[in-house]
Coordinates of C-alpha atoms and ligand atoms in Angstrom, one line a residue:
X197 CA 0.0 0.0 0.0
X198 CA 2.8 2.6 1.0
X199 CA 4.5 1.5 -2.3
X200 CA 1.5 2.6 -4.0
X201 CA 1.1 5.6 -2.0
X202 CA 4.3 6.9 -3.4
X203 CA 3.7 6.2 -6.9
X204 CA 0.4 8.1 -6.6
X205 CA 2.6 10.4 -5.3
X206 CA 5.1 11.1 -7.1
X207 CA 2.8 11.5 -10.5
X208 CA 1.0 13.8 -8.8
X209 CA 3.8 15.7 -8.7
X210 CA 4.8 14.8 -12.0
X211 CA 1.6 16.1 -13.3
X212 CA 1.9 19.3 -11.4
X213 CA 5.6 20.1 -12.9
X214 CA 4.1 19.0 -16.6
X215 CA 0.9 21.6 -16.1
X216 CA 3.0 24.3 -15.0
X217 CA 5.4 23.6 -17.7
X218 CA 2.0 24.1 -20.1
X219 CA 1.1 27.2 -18.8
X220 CA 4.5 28.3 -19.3
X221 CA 4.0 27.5 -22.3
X222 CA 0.9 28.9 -22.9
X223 CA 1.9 32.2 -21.9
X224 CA 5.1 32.0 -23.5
X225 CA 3.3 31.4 -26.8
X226 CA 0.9 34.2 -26.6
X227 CA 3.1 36.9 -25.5
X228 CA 4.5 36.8 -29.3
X229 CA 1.3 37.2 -31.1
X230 CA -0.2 39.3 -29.0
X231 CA 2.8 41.3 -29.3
X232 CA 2.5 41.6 -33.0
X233 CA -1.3 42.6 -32.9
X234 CA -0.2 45.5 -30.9
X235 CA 1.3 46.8 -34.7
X236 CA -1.4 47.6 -36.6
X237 CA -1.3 46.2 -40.1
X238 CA -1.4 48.0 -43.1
X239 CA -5.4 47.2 -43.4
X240 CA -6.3 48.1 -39.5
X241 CA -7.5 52.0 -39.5
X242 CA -8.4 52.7 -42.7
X243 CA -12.0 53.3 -42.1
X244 CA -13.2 51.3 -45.2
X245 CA -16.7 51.6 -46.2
X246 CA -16.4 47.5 -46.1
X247 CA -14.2 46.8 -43.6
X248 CA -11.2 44.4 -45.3
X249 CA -12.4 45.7 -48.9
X250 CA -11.1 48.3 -50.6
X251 CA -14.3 49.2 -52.9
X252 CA -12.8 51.4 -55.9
X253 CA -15.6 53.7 -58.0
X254 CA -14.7 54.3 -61.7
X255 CA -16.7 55.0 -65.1
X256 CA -15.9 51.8 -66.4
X257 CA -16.1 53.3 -70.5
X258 CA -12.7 53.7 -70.5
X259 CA -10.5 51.2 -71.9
X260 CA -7.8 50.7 -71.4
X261 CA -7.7 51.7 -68.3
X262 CA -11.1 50.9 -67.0
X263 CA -14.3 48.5 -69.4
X264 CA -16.6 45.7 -68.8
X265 CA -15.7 42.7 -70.2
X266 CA -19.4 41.0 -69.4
X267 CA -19.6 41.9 -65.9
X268 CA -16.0 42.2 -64.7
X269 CA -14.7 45.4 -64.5
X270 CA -10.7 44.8 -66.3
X271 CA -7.9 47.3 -67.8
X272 CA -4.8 49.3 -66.0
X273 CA -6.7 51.1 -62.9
X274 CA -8.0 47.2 -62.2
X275 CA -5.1 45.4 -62.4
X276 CA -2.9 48.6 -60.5
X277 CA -6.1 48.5 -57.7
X278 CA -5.7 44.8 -57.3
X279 CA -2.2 44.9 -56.9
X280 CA -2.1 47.2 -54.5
X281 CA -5.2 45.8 -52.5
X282 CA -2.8 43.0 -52.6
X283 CA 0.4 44.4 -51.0
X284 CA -2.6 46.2 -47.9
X285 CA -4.2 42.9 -47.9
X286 CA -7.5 44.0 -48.9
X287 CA -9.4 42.6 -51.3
X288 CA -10.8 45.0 -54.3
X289 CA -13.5 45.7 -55.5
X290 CA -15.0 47.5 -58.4
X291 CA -18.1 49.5 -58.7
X292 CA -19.5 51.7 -61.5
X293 CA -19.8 55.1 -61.2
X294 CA -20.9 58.5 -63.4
X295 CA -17.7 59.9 -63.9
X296 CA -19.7 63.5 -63.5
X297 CA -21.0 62.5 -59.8
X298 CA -17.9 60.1 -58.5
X299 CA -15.9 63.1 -56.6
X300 CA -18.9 64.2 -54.3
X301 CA -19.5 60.2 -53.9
X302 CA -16.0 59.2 -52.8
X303 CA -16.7 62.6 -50.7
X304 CA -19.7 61.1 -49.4
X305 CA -17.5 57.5 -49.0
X306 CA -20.1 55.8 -51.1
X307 CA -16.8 53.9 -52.0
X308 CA -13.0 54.2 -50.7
X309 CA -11.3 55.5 -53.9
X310 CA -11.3 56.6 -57.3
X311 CA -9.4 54.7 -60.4
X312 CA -10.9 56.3 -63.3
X313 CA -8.1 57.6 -65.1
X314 CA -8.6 60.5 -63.4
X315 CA -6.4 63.5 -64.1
X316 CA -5.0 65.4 -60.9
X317 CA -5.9 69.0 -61.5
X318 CA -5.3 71.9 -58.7
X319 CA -9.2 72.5 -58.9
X320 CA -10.1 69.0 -58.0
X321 CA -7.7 69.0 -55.1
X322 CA -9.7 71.7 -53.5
X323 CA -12.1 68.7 -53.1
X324 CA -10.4 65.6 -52.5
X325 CA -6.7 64.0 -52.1
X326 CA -4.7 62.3 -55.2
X327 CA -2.0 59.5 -54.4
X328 CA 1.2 60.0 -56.3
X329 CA 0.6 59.8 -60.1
X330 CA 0.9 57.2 -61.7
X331 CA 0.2 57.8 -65.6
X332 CA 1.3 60.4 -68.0
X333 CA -1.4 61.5 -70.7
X334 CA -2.6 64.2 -72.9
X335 CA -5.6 65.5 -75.1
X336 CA -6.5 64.2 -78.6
X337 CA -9.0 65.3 -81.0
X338 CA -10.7 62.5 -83.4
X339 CA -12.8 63.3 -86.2
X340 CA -14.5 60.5 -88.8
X341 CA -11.5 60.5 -91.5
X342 CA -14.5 60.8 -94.2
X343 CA -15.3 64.1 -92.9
X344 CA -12.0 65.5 -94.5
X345 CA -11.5 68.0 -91.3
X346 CA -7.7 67.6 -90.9
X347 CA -7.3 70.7 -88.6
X348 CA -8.5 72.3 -85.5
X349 CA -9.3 75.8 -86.8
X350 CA -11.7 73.8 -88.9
X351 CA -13.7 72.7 -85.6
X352 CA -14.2 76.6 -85.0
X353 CA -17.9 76.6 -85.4
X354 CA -18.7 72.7 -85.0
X355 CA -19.7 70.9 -82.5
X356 CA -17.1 69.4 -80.0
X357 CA -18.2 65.6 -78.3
X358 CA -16.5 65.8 -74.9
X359 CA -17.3 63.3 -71.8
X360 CA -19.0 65.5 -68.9
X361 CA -16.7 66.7 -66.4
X362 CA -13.2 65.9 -67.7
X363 CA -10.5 67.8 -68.7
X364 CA -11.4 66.9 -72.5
X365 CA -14.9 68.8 -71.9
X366 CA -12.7 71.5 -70.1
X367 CA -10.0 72.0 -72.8
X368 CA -12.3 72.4 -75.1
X369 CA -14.4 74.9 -73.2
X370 CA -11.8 76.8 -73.2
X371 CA -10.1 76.6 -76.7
X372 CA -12.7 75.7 -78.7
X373 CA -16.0 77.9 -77.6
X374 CA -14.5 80.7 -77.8
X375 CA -14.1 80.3 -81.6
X376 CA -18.0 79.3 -81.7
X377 CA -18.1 75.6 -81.1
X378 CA -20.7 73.8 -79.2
X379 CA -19.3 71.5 -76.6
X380 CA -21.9 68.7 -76.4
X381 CA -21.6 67.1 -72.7
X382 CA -22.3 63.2 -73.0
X383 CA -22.4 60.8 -70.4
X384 CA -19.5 58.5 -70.9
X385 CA -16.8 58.3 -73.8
X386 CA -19.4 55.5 -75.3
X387 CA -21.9 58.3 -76.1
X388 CA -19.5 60.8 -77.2
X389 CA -18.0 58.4 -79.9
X390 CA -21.4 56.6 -81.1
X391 CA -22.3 60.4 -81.4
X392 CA -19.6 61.2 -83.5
X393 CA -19.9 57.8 -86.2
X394 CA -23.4 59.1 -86.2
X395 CA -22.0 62.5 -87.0
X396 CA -24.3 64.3 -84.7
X397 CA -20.7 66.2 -83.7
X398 CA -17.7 66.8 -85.6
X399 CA -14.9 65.7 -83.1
X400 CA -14.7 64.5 -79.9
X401 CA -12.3 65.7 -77.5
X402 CA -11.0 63.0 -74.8
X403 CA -7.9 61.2 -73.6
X404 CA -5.6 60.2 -76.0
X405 CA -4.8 57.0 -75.3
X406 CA -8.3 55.7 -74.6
X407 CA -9.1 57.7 -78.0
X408 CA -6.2 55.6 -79.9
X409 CA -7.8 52.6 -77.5
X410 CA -11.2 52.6 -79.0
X411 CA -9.9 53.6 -82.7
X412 CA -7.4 50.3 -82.0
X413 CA -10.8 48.3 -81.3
X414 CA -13.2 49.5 -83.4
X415 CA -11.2 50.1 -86.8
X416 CA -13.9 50.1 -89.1
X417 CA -15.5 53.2 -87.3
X418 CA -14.0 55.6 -89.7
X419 CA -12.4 57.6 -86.6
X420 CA -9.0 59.0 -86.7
X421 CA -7.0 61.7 -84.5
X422 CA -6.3 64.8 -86.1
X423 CA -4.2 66.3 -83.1
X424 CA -2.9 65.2 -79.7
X425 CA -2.9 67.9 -77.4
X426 CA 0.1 68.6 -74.7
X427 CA -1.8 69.4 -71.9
X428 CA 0.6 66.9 -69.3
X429 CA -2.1 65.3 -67.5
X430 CA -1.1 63.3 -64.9
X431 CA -3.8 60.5 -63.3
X432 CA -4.0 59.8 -59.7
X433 CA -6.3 57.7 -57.1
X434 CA -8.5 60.2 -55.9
X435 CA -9.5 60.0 -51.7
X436 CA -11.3 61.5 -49.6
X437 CA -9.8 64.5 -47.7
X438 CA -10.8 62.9 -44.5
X439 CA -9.0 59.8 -45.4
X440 CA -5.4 60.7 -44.5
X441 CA -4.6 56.9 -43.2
X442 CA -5.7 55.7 -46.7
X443 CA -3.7 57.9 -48.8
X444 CA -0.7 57.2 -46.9
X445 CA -2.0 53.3 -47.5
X446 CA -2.3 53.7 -50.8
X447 CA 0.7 55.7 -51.7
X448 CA 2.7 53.7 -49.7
X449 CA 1.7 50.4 -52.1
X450 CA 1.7 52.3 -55.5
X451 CA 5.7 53.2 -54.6
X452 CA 6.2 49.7 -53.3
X453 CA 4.6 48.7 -56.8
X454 CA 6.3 51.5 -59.3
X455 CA 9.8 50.1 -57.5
X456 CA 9.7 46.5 -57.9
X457 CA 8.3 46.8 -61.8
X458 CA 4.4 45.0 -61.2
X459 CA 3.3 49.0 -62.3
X460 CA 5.5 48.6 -65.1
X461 CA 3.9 45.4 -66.2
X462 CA 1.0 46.5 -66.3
X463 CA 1.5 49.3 -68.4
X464 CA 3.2 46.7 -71.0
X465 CA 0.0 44.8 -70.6
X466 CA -2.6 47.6 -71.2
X467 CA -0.5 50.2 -73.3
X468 CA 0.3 49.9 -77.0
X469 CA 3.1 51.9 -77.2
X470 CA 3.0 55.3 -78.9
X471 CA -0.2 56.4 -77.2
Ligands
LIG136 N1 -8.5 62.2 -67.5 C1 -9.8 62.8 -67.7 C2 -10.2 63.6 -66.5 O1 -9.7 63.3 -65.4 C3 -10.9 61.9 -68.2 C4 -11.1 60.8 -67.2 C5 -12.4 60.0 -67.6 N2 -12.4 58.8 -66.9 C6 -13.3 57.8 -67.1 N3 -13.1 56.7 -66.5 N4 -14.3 58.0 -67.9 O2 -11.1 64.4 -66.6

């Protein structure tokens, strides 16, 4: 009996040692992670409108930076959003917008960001925040080749397609009314073109490259570019002002991506060159 008794004993004492040995253990172990939790990660304070998504707004008529192919949203500002979703470990998401409307909704955080090929100009900044840029563009003017204009003094008088709210509709405000065009506001870059084959206007003014993008697609439409314009547009993500954490997010990502060549890749993907 006394035998037994110290066998009973001595693994009670052996199971003693062995549990404090597992809470050693245990507290060992989650002293590591919970210091790491401590650091936020690139995702934590953001204040996404769904948190762990980053929900992008764009006028998806834009190729090739932004179309629908059948319901997926694809082109440069998709793959550039998902890549950097990727590096803040957010999954993206993209959501069409009216290109006239999507400042005061990112404003209004009806989505996170903008990716519409949209040009930073000093007047939109009075509004909202742009990351870095990220893509060098100018004007173009395209006319049906069977019209025989070749030259923009022969657009004095005619009437200018534009998209409503961009810099295209802007330059030609500016240059071309006051030499009595019409500007003729459409919704998207869709209506201004299918305007112009149906040669309810003369030109259309809008972004070069997506200009030499749908002529690329659509080579039977009879369009060709009379003149690009140097205006030096530069496109940025477009933020809300009260969003700090998120442009320092996002910019942080888009240098990560413009320095270890994935931006660059893209651009190869997306951009024939001389556009
Ligand atoms: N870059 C021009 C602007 O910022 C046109 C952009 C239009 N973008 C679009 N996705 N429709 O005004």
């Amino acid at each position: 009996m006394r035998k037994y008794g110290k066998i009973v004993v001595v693994l009670t004492v052996a199971v003693l040692v062995l549990g404090v040995l597992a809470l050693a253990g245990c507290s060992g172990g989650s002293a590591t992670p919970s210091a790491t939790t401590t650091t936020p990660t690139p995702a934590a304070n953001l204040n996404l409108v769904t948190p762990g998504t980053l929900t992008v707004g764009s006028d998806t008529t834009f190729p090739p930076f932004e179309s629908m192919n059948g319901t997926v949203a694809e082109g440069f500002d998709v793959d550039m959003m998902n890549a950097i979703g990727k590096e803040l470990g957010l999954k993206v998401v993209f959501q069409t917008e009216n290109f006239d409307t999507i400042i005061a909704s990112v404003v209004g955080h009806k989505f996170d960001v903008i990716a519409s090929g949209m040009t930073i100009t000093s007047d939109r900044e009075k509004t909202i925040n742009f990351s870095d840029p990220y893509f060098d563009s100018n004007q173009s003017i395209a006319v049906l080749k069977a019209s025989g204009i070749t030259t923009e003094t022969q657009l004095y008088g005619k009437k200018i397609g534009v998209q409503s709210g961009t810099t295209g509709e802007k330059w030609a405000t500016e240059n071309l009314k006051p030499h009595g065009a019409t500007i003729v506001p459409f919704k998207d870059t869709t209506g201004a073109f299918n305007a112009l084959q149906a040669k309810s206007v003369d030109a259309v003014v809008n972004d070069l490259p997506v200009t030499a993008e749908i002529i690329k697609e659509g080579p039977t439409r009879g369009f060709v570019i009379i003149d690009s314009i140097p205006t030096g547009e530069q496109y940025g993500i477009g933020i809300a002002k009260d969003r700090p954490e998120l442009l320092a997010a996002i910019n942080g990502a888009l240098a990560k991506i413009k320095a270890d060549g994935q931006l660059k890749q893209i651009y190869d993907k997306w951009i024939s060159t001389g556009q």
